[in-house]
Amino acid sequence: MGLSVLVVGGGIAGLAHAVAARRAGHEAEVLEVRPGWEAAGWGLSLTGPALRALRTLDLADACAEAGHPVHRTVHCDAEGVVRAVVEPPSVLGPGEPVEVGIGRPALHRILREAAAGLGATLRTGVSVASLCHEDGQVTARLSDGSARTPDYVVGADGVRSRTRAQLGLDVEPRYAGQMVWRALVERPDWASDVHVFAGASGTTGVIPISARQAYVFLTESAVEARPAPESELARRMRDLLAPFGGRFADVRDTITDPAQVVRRPVHTLFLTGPWHAGLGVLAGDSAHAPSPQMVSGAALAIEDAVVLAAEVTARPDALPEAFEAYQRRRHERARAVVETSVEIGRRERQGRHDEVRALHQSGHAAMAAPI
Ligand SMILES: Cc1cc2nc3c(=O)[nH]c(=O)nc-3n(C[C@H](O)[C@H](O)[C@H](O)COP(=O)(O)OP(=O)(O)OC[C@H]3O[C@@H](n4cnc5c(N)ncnc54)[C@H](O)[C@@H]3O)c2cc1C
């Protein structure tokens, strides 16, 4: 018999779990607190493990078509002189992309359309006001005054999860002392691979996300987590990128519109204790949020969604045991990614940029292991 799941949060983990749950024959309702579905417009890299998990949901090809498959990373110095071209094996197999760059709105649309197409109920502008466990049942009172009694609740509401607190699993996200920048740009012809530019001041790069678009990434270290006036974002990002020259300079100079730019504080989190209480369980950033430098938060979120659906389907009459089995399969992997990402941030803040690449490699090697 199918179960019913109430998913709190219509981001990557929540929508992916709705897809996985519907494919396994369960009822799924997703609540997104924002008034609409528009995802922030910057790009995202779907690494091999993310694509592998999307493949189990039959969505990897749609992401590759909507995004830009990448096979190589070109490492350059700050003047754009090529120092190395790295073509790692793809987690998906020979000839397959190593990663796919994609716009966040495109990824969210693919997940949303798949979930809705499979019959999940998707609602915006609504959240969970309270969760109450009684007589072996969970009751969710929603912000619109209605109530639900699903078989289980998934807290997929991100790093600042309210569900986590409602389940009594609270842990505070930690500010990593860094701000991460992304700018959406027109993709230059030479940027069909990932390009990384490393200089004494740090690292930037250009990631293609479609035939026409790419994003530029940058991490600003040792700064307070204060928002900057939006009107200054493009100029400030160009200033931070001033040490980089050569062909990168042409891309940098196209960052002129503040609407192209996002600047976000890096918050990391790892819940060392249980990720579940009663009939509620956490997935994605609400349980473990690595810093964006490891480019693996989305992969972890999609993997969680898939593994959780498999475990509840295997033990529909013993959900707390299913949640434990889910966490057993996820805990070490997520811990390793979060810890590696924190270490990357620490070395970046100390200016030890040449050590960062080795950490990336070991982190991604660990993520390549099957889930
Ligand atoms: C700048 C930046 C760049 C990044 N780049 C990459 C990358 O290239 N590759 C990668 O793998 N990862 C990247 N990450 C990390 C990745 O974005 C996250 O790990 C991933 O989005 C986690 O998915 P999630 O669904 O758990 O959380 P989220 O994506 O945060 O989704 C949570 C959703 O829940 C909703 N919500 C919040 N509270 C409530 C509530 N009370 N009720 C209902 N809904 C609620 C939110 O509105 C949101 O839609 C990046 C992160 C940042 C900040």
Short mmCIF file of C-alpha atoms and ligand atoms in Angstrom, two decimals:
data_model
loop_
_atom_site.label_atom_id
_atom_site.label_comp_id
_atom_site.label_asym_id
_atom_site.label_seq_id
_atom_site.Cartn_x
_atom_site.Cartn_y
_atom_site.Cartn_z
CA MET A 1 0.00 0.00 0.00
CA GLY A 2 1.33 3.48 -0.83
CA LEU A 3 2.27 5.93 1.91
CA SER A 4 1.56 9.65 2.02
CA VAL A 5 4.33 12.19 2.49
CA LEU A 6 4.13 15.89 3.27
CA VAL A 7 7.28 17.59 1.99
CA VAL A 8 8.14 20.96 3.54
CA GLY A 9 10.24 22.96 1.05
CA GLY A 10 10.02 23.01 -2.74
CA GLY A 11 13.76 23.21 -3.40
CA ILE A 12 16.04 20.58 -4.86
CA ALA A 13 15.71 17.98 -2.05
CA GLY A 14 11.95 18.44 -1.62
CA LEU A 15 11.00 18.28 -5.29
CA ALA A 16 13.40 15.37 -5.92
CA HIS A 17 11.84 13.46 -3.03
CA ALA A 18 8.35 14.12 -4.39
CA VAL A 19 9.45 12.65 -7.75
CA ALA A 20 11.07 9.61 -6.09
CA ALA A 21 8.07 9.06 -3.79
CA ARG A 22 5.55 9.26 -6.65
CA ARG A 23 7.65 6.84 -8.72
CA ALA A 24 7.48 4.41 -5.77
CA GLY A 25 3.68 4.75 -5.64
CA HIS A 26 3.32 7.10 -2.64
CA GLU A 27 1.13 10.22 -2.39
CA ALA A 28 3.20 13.41 -2.17
CA GLU A 29 2.31 17.01 -1.32
CA VAL A 30 5.00 19.70 -1.43
CA LEU A 31 4.65 23.00 0.47
CA GLU A 32 6.82 25.92 -0.63
CA VAL A 33 6.75 29.00 1.58
CA ARG A 34 7.62 31.45 -1.20
CA PRO A 35 4.69 32.92 -3.10
CA GLY A 36 5.88 31.57 -6.47
CA TRP A 37 8.19 28.99 -7.97
CA GLU A 38 10.79 31.35 -9.48
CA ALA A 39 14.21 30.11 -8.36
CA ALA A 40 17.06 32.61 -8.00
CA GLY A 41 18.60 33.07 -11.41
CA TRP A 42 22.20 32.00 -10.92
CA GLY A 43 23.77 28.82 -12.21
CA LEU A 44 24.66 25.57 -10.55
CA SER A 45 27.00 22.68 -11.35
CA LEU A 46 25.49 19.22 -11.24
CA THR A 47 28.45 16.94 -10.55
CA GLY A 48 28.64 13.28 -11.61
CA PRO A 49 27.00 12.01 -8.40
CA ALA A 50 24.13 14.51 -8.83
CA LEU A 51 23.62 13.30 -12.41
CA ARG A 52 23.77 9.66 -11.29
CA ALA A 53 21.02 10.30 -8.72
CA LEU A 54 18.98 12.27 -11.30
CA ARG A 55 19.35 9.31 -13.67
CA THR A 56 17.54 7.07 -11.18
CA LEU A 57 14.68 9.60 -11.40
CA ASP A 58 14.93 9.56 -15.21
CA LEU A 59 15.81 13.27 -15.22
CA ALA A 60 19.53 13.34 -16.05
CA ASP A 61 19.02 13.63 -19.81
CA ALA A 62 16.54 16.50 -19.41
CA CYS A 63 19.11 18.35 -17.26
CA ALA A 64 21.89 17.73 -19.80
CA GLU A 65 19.62 19.06 -22.57
CA ALA A 66 18.58 22.15 -20.61
CA GLY A 67 22.12 22.79 -19.38
CA HIS A 68 25.63 22.39 -20.73
CA PRO A 69 27.45 19.03 -20.42
CA VAL A 70 31.09 19.46 -19.41
CA HIS A 71 33.91 16.95 -20.03
CA ARG A 72 37.04 18.91 -19.05
CA THR A 73 38.35 21.54 -16.68
CA VAL A 74 40.91 23.96 -18.07
CA HIS A 75 43.18 25.35 -15.33
CA CYS A 76 44.69 28.76 -16.14
CA ASP A 77 46.82 31.28 -14.28
CA ALA A 78 45.53 34.75 -13.43
CA GLU A 79 46.47 35.98 -16.91
CA GLY A 80 44.50 33.22 -18.63
CA VAL A 81 47.53 31.14 -19.70
CA VAL A 82 46.53 27.46 -19.72
CA ARG A 83 48.51 25.44 -17.14
CA ALA A 84 46.65 22.12 -17.25
CA VAL A 85 43.64 20.47 -18.84
CA VAL A 86 42.06 17.84 -16.62
CA GLU A 87 39.61 15.29 -17.99
CA PRO A 88 38.59 13.13 -15.02
CA PRO A 89 36.61 9.93 -15.58
CA SER A 90 32.87 10.47 -15.52
CA VAL A 91 30.96 8.86 -12.66
CA LEU A 92 28.34 7.98 -15.29
CA GLY A 93 30.73 5.99 -17.49
CA PRO A 94 33.01 6.48 -20.52
CA GLY A 95 32.02 9.30 -22.89
CA GLU A 96 29.48 10.71 -20.42
CA PRO A 97 29.79 14.26 -19.04
CA VAL A 98 31.76 14.80 -15.85
CA GLU A 99 29.24 17.45 -14.84
CA VAL A 100 26.43 19.58 -16.22
CA GLY A 101 26.24 23.33 -15.71
CA ILE A 102 22.60 24.44 -15.52
CA GLY A 103 20.60 27.52 -14.59
CA ARG A 104 18.84 27.07 -11.27
CA PRO A 105 15.45 28.02 -12.77
CA ALA A 106 15.89 25.27 -15.41
CA LEU A 107 16.75 22.61 -12.82
CA HIS A 108 13.82 23.61 -10.59
CA ARG A 109 11.45 23.62 -13.58
CA ILE A 110 12.54 20.08 -14.58
CA LEU A 111 12.04 18.77 -11.03
CA ARG A 112 8.73 20.60 -10.61
CA GLU A 113 7.29 19.44 -13.94
CA ALA A 114 8.35 15.86 -13.21
CA ALA A 115 6.76 15.91 -9.74
CA ALA A 116 3.53 17.50 -11.01
CA GLY A 117 3.45 15.21 -14.07
CA LEU A 118 3.65 12.19 -11.77
CA GLY A 119 0.70 13.49 -9.73
CA ALA A 120 2.35 15.21 -6.75
CA THR A 121 0.43 18.17 -5.30
CA LEU A 122 2.60 21.31 -5.33
CA ARG A 123 1.55 24.37 -3.32
CA THR A 124 3.22 27.75 -2.89
CA GLY A 125 2.77 30.45 -0.25
CA VAL A 126 2.14 27.93 2.50
CA SER A 127 4.15 26.32 5.25
CA VAL A 128 3.82 24.27 8.41
CA ALA A 129 2.88 26.26 11.52
CA SER A 130 3.24 23.32 13.92
CA LEU A 131 3.92 19.59 13.99
CA CYS A 132 2.32 17.45 16.66
CA HIS A 133 2.90 13.75 17.34
CA GLU A 134 0.05 11.92 19.11
CA ASP A 135 -1.12 8.29 19.20
CA GLY A 136 1.48 7.22 16.66
CA GLN A 137 0.35 9.88 14.18
CA VAL A 138 1.79 13.19 13.05
CA THR A 139 -0.47 16.18 12.50
CA ALA A 140 0.83 19.19 10.55
CA ARG A 141 -1.09 22.44 11.01
CA LEU A 142 -0.48 24.59 7.96
CA SER A 143 -0.12 28.35 7.81
CA ASP A 144 -3.41 28.57 5.86
CA GLY A 145 -5.31 27.04 8.82
CA SER A 146 -5.76 23.58 7.30
CA ALA A 147 -4.28 20.36 8.72
CA ARG A 148 -2.67 17.21 7.32
CA THR A 149 -2.04 13.77 8.83
CA PRO A 150 0.47 12.23 6.41
CA ASP A 151 2.35 8.98 7.08
CA TYR A 152 5.58 10.99 7.28
CA VAL A 153 6.89 14.54 6.96
CA VAL A 154 10.12 15.49 5.19
CA GLY A 155 11.83 18.70 6.27
CA ALA A 156 13.51 19.84 3.03
CA ASP A 157 13.38 23.52 3.94
CA GLY A 158 17.05 24.36 3.61
CA VAL A 159 19.84 25.47 5.90
CA ARG A 160 17.52 27.59 8.08
CA SER A 161 14.95 24.77 8.36
CA ARG A 162 11.98 25.39 10.62
CA THR A 163 11.00 21.75 10.41
CA ARG A 164 14.31 20.87 12.08
CA ALA A 165 13.39 23.02 15.07
CA GLN A 166 9.78 21.75 15.06
CA LEU A 167 11.15 18.20 15.33
CA GLY A 168 13.46 19.24 18.18
CA LEU A 169 16.58 18.54 16.08
CA ASP A 170 17.96 22.02 16.13
CA VAL A 171 21.54 22.97 15.25
CA GLU A 172 22.79 26.44 14.30
CA PRO A 173 24.25 27.04 10.82
CA ARG A 174 27.80 28.47 11.06
CA TYR A 175 28.94 31.45 9.03
CA ALA A 176 32.21 30.44 7.33
CA GLY A 177 33.64 33.98 7.12
CA GLN A 178 33.19 34.01 3.36
CA MET A 179 30.78 35.46 0.83
CA VAL A 180 30.21 33.61 -2.42
CA TRP A 181 29.59 35.55 -5.63
CA ARG A 182 27.95 34.39 -8.86
CA ALA A 183 27.40 36.43 -12.02
CA LEU A 184 25.37 35.34 -15.00
CA VAL A 185 27.18 36.23 -18.25
CA GLU A 186 26.96 35.55 -21.96
CA ARG A 187 29.01 32.42 -22.63
CA PRO A 188 32.21 33.27 -24.52
CA ASP A 189 33.00 30.88 -27.41
CA TRP A 190 36.08 29.52 -25.62
CA ALA A 191 34.06 28.54 -22.50
CA SER A 192 32.60 25.22 -23.62
CA ASP A 193 34.61 23.59 -20.79
CA VAL A 194 34.87 24.73 -17.19
CA HIS A 195 37.68 27.33 -16.93
CA VAL A 196 39.37 28.01 -13.61
CA PHE A 197 41.69 31.02 -13.19
CA ALA A 198 43.98 30.84 -10.15
CA GLY A 199 46.03 33.75 -8.90
CA ALA A 200 47.73 34.81 -5.66
CA SER A 201 44.52 36.52 -4.49
CA GLY A 202 42.30 33.51 -5.07
CA THR A 203 40.39 31.60 -7.71
CA THR A 204 37.63 32.49 -10.10
CA GLY A 205 36.18 30.67 -13.07
CA VAL A 206 33.64 30.44 -15.85
CA ILE A 207 31.10 27.60 -15.88
CA PRO A 208 28.96 27.14 -19.01
CA ILE A 209 25.27 26.54 -18.23
CA SER A 210 23.74 26.60 -21.74
CA ALA A 211 24.65 27.36 -25.34
CA ARG A 212 24.31 31.08 -24.55
CA GLN A 213 24.98 31.50 -20.85
CA ALA A 214 27.69 30.89 -18.29
CA TYR A 215 28.32 31.96 -14.74
CA VAL A 216 31.37 33.42 -13.10
CA PHE A 217 32.15 32.28 -9.55
CA LEU A 218 34.23 33.92 -6.87
CA THR A 219 34.68 33.58 -3.11
CA GLU A 220 35.44 36.61 -0.97
CA SER A 221 37.26 35.64 2.22
CA ALA A 222 37.49 37.14 5.70
CA VAL A 223 34.43 39.40 5.41
CA GLU A 224 31.46 39.95 7.67
CA ALA A 225 28.13 38.56 6.51
CA ARG A 226 26.67 41.99 5.79
CA PRO A 227 24.49 42.53 2.73
CA ALA A 228 25.88 44.99 0.16
CA PRO A 229 23.64 47.57 -1.52
CA GLU A 230 22.26 45.87 -4.63
CA SER A 231 23.18 48.80 -6.86
CA GLU A 232 26.88 48.23 -6.05
CA LEU A 233 27.04 44.49 -6.67
CA ALA A 234 28.29 44.52 -10.28
CA ARG A 235 30.98 47.13 -9.62
CA ARG A 236 32.15 45.41 -6.45
CA MET A 237 32.40 42.05 -8.18
CA ARG A 238 34.40 43.59 -11.04
CA ASP A 239 36.73 45.19 -8.47
CA LEU A 240 37.32 41.84 -6.75
CA LEU A 241 38.05 40.29 -10.15
CA ALA A 242 40.50 43.06 -11.14
CA PRO A 243 43.64 40.90 -10.51
CA PHE A 244 42.55 38.54 -13.30
CA GLY A 245 43.49 39.40 -16.88
CA GLY A 246 43.84 37.88 -20.33
CA ARG A 247 40.67 36.53 -21.89
CA PHE A 248 38.98 36.47 -18.47
CA ALA A 249 39.04 40.27 -18.42
CA ASP A 250 36.63 40.39 -21.37
CA VAL A 251 34.11 38.32 -19.42
CA ARG A 252 34.62 40.34 -16.23
CA ASP A 253 33.89 43.57 -18.07
CA THR A 254 30.44 42.30 -19.08
CA ILE A 255 29.39 42.20 -15.41
CA THR A 256 27.67 45.57 -15.41
CA ASP A 257 24.10 44.95 -14.28
CA PRO A 258 23.48 44.31 -10.53
CA ALA A 259 20.66 41.95 -11.57
CA GLN A 260 23.33 39.62 -13.04
CA VAL A 261 24.99 39.22 -9.66
CA VAL A 262 24.22 37.32 -6.45
CA ARG A 263 26.30 37.50 -3.29
CA ARG A 264 25.50 35.06 -0.49
CA PRO A 265 27.06 34.29 2.89
CA VAL A 266 28.53 30.81 3.16
CA HIS A 267 26.74 28.94 5.94
CA THR A 268 27.65 25.36 6.72
CA LEU A 269 25.90 22.88 8.96
CA PHE A 270 26.06 19.24 9.92
CA LEU A 271 23.56 17.59 12.22
CA THR A 272 25.65 15.04 14.15
CA GLY A 273 22.67 13.49 16.02
CA PRO A 274 19.57 11.88 14.53
CA TRP A 275 18.11 13.42 11.38
CA HIS A 276 14.64 12.20 12.34
CA ALA A 277 12.16 12.36 15.23
CA GLY A 278 8.85 10.51 15.33
CA LEU A 279 7.44 10.55 11.81
CA GLY A 280 9.51 13.52 10.64
CA VAL A 281 12.83 13.30 8.83
CA LEU A 282 15.24 15.82 7.29
CA ALA A 283 16.78 15.85 3.80
CA GLY A 284 19.23 18.13 1.99
CA ASP A 285 20.68 21.31 3.48
CA SER A 286 18.39 21.08 6.52
CA ALA A 287 20.54 18.15 7.76
CA HIS A 288 23.90 18.92 6.13
CA ALA A 289 24.93 22.05 4.24
CA PRO A 290 28.41 22.07 2.71
CA SER A 291 29.88 25.33 1.45
CA PRO A 292 29.30 25.98 -2.27
CA GLN A 293 33.03 25.58 -3.01
CA MET A 294 32.56 21.78 -2.90
CA VAL A 295 29.76 22.11 -5.51
CA SER A 296 28.09 19.09 -3.92
CA GLY A 297 25.10 20.37 -1.95
CA ALA A 298 22.70 19.62 -4.79
CA ALA A 299 24.20 16.15 -5.27
CA LEU A 300 23.75 15.34 -1.57
CA ALA A 301 20.18 16.70 -1.65
CA ILE A 302 19.15 14.58 -4.65
CA GLU A 303 20.88 11.49 -3.27
CA ASP A 304 19.04 11.96 0.05
CA ALA A 305 15.74 12.19 -1.80
CA VAL A 306 16.37 8.95 -3.66
CA VAL A 307 17.73 6.95 -0.69
CA LEU A 308 14.93 8.11 1.62
CA ALA A 309 12.27 7.02 -0.89
CA ALA A 310 13.96 3.62 -1.25
CA GLU A 311 14.14 3.06 2.51
CA VAL A 312 10.53 4.06 3.29
CA THR A 313 9.36 1.90 0.39
CA ALA A 314 11.32 -1.07 1.78
CA ARG A 315 9.89 -0.61 5.32
CA PRO A 316 6.47 1.07 4.99
CA ASP A 317 5.28 -0.41 8.30
CA ALA A 318 8.37 0.61 10.29
CA LEU A 319 9.11 4.19 9.28
CA PRO A 320 11.41 5.10 12.21
CA GLU A 321 13.57 2.10 11.23
CA ALA A 322 13.46 3.23 7.60
CA PHE A 323 14.67 6.71 8.68
CA GLU A 324 17.52 5.12 10.65
CA ALA A 325 18.52 3.03 7.64
CA TYR A 326 18.40 6.18 5.49
CA GLN A 327 20.65 8.09 7.86
CA ARG A 328 23.07 5.14 8.13
CA ARG A 329 23.50 5.26 4.34
CA ARG A 330 23.91 9.04 4.26
CA HIS A 331 25.64 10.15 7.46
CA GLU A 332 29.33 9.51 6.71
CA ARG A 333 29.16 10.68 3.13
CA ALA A 334 27.46 13.96 4.06
CA ARG A 335 29.78 14.50 7.04
CA ALA A 336 32.86 14.01 4.81
CA VAL A 337 31.59 16.50 2.22
CA VAL A 338 30.68 19.16 4.80
CA GLU A 339 34.01 18.76 6.64
CA THR A 340 36.02 18.92 3.40
CA SER A 341 34.11 22.02 2.33
CA VAL A 342 34.82 23.68 5.70
CA GLU A 343 38.51 22.83 5.31
CA ILE A 344 38.54 24.30 1.79
CA GLY A 345 37.09 27.53 3.19
CA ARG A 346 39.68 27.59 6.00
CA ARG A 347 42.61 27.23 3.58
CA GLU A 348 41.12 29.79 1.21
CA ARG A 349 40.90 32.28 4.08
CA GLN A 350 44.58 31.55 4.86
CA GLY A 351 45.50 32.10 1.20
CA ARG A 352 46.63 28.45 0.77
CA HIS A 353 44.98 28.26 -2.64
CA ASP A 354 47.33 25.63 -4.08
CA GLU A 355 46.17 23.13 -1.42
CA VAL A 356 42.52 23.60 -2.27
CA ARG A 357 42.66 21.59 -5.50
CA ALA A 358 43.87 18.46 -3.63
CA LEU A 359 40.99 18.81 -1.17
CA HIS A 360 38.52 19.12 -4.03
CA GLN A 361 39.91 15.98 -5.60
CA SER A 362 39.69 13.91 -2.40
CA GLY A 363 36.16 15.20 -1.69
CA HIS A 364 34.93 14.37 -5.18
CA ALA A 365 36.64 10.95 -5.10
CA ALA A 366 34.67 10.15 -1.92
CA MET A 367 31.43 11.31 -3.57
CA ALA A 368 32.11 9.06 -6.59
CA ALA A 369 31.48 5.94 -4.44
CA PRO A 370 28.01 4.50 -5.08
CA ILE A 371 25.20 5.58 -2.74
C1 LIG B 1 25.64 30.73 -4.09
C2 LIG B 1 25.50 29.25 -4.00
C3 LIG B 1 25.99 28.46 -5.04
C4 LIG B 1 25.88 27.06 -4.99
N1 LIG B 1 26.36 26.33 -6.03
C5 LIG B 1 26.22 24.99 -6.00
C6 LIG B 1 26.65 24.20 -7.11
O1 LIG B 1 27.16 24.71 -8.10
N2 LIG B 1 26.47 22.84 -7.04
C7 LIG B 1 25.90 22.24 -5.94
O2 LIG B 1 25.75 21.00 -5.91
N3 LIG B 1 25.47 22.97 -4.88
C8 LIG B 1 25.62 24.32 -4.89
N4 LIG B 1 25.17 25.05 -3.85
C9 LIG B 1 24.48 24.36 -2.73
C10 LIG B 1 23.05 23.99 -3.13
O3 LIG B 1 22.40 25.12 -3.67
C11 LIG B 1 22.27 23.48 -1.93
O4 LIG B 1 23.01 22.47 -1.28
C12 LIG B 1 20.91 22.92 -2.39
O5 LIG B 1 20.13 23.96 -2.94
C13 LIG B 1 20.19 22.28 -1.21
O6 LIG B 1 18.88 21.94 -1.60
P1 LIG B 1 17.71 21.91 -0.53
O7 LIG B 1 16.49 21.54 -1.29
O8 LIG B 1 18.12 21.09 0.64
O9 LIG B 1 17.59 23.40 0.01
P2 LIG B 1 17.15 24.71 -0.76
O10 LIG B 1 17.61 24.67 -2.17
O11 LIG B 1 17.58 25.84 0.11
O12 LIG B 1 15.56 24.63 -0.80
C14 LIG B 1 14.79 24.81 0.36
C15 LIG B 1 13.41 25.27 -0.08
O13 LIG B 1 12.56 25.31 1.06
C16 LIG B 1 11.83 26.52 1.06
N5 LIG B 1 11.49 26.81 2.45
C17 LIG B 1 12.27 27.37 3.41
N6 LIG B 1 11.60 27.44 4.57
C18 LIG B 1 10.38 26.91 4.36
C19 LIG B 1 9.26 26.68 5.17
N7 LIG B 1 9.25 27.00 6.48
N8 LIG B 1 8.15 26.11 4.61
C20 LIG B 1 8.13 25.75 3.30
N9 LIG B 1 9.20 25.95 2.47
C21 LIG B 1 10.31 26.50 3.00
C22 LIG B 1 12.77 27.52 0.43
O14 LIG B 1 12.08 28.64 -0.06
C23 LIG B 1 13.40 26.68 -0.67
O15 LIG B 1 12.64 26.68 -1.84
C24 LIG B 1 25.27 26.44 -3.87
C25 LIG B 1 24.77 27.23 -2.82
C26 LIG B 1 24.89 28.61 -2.89
C27 LIG B 1 24.36 29.45 -1.75
#
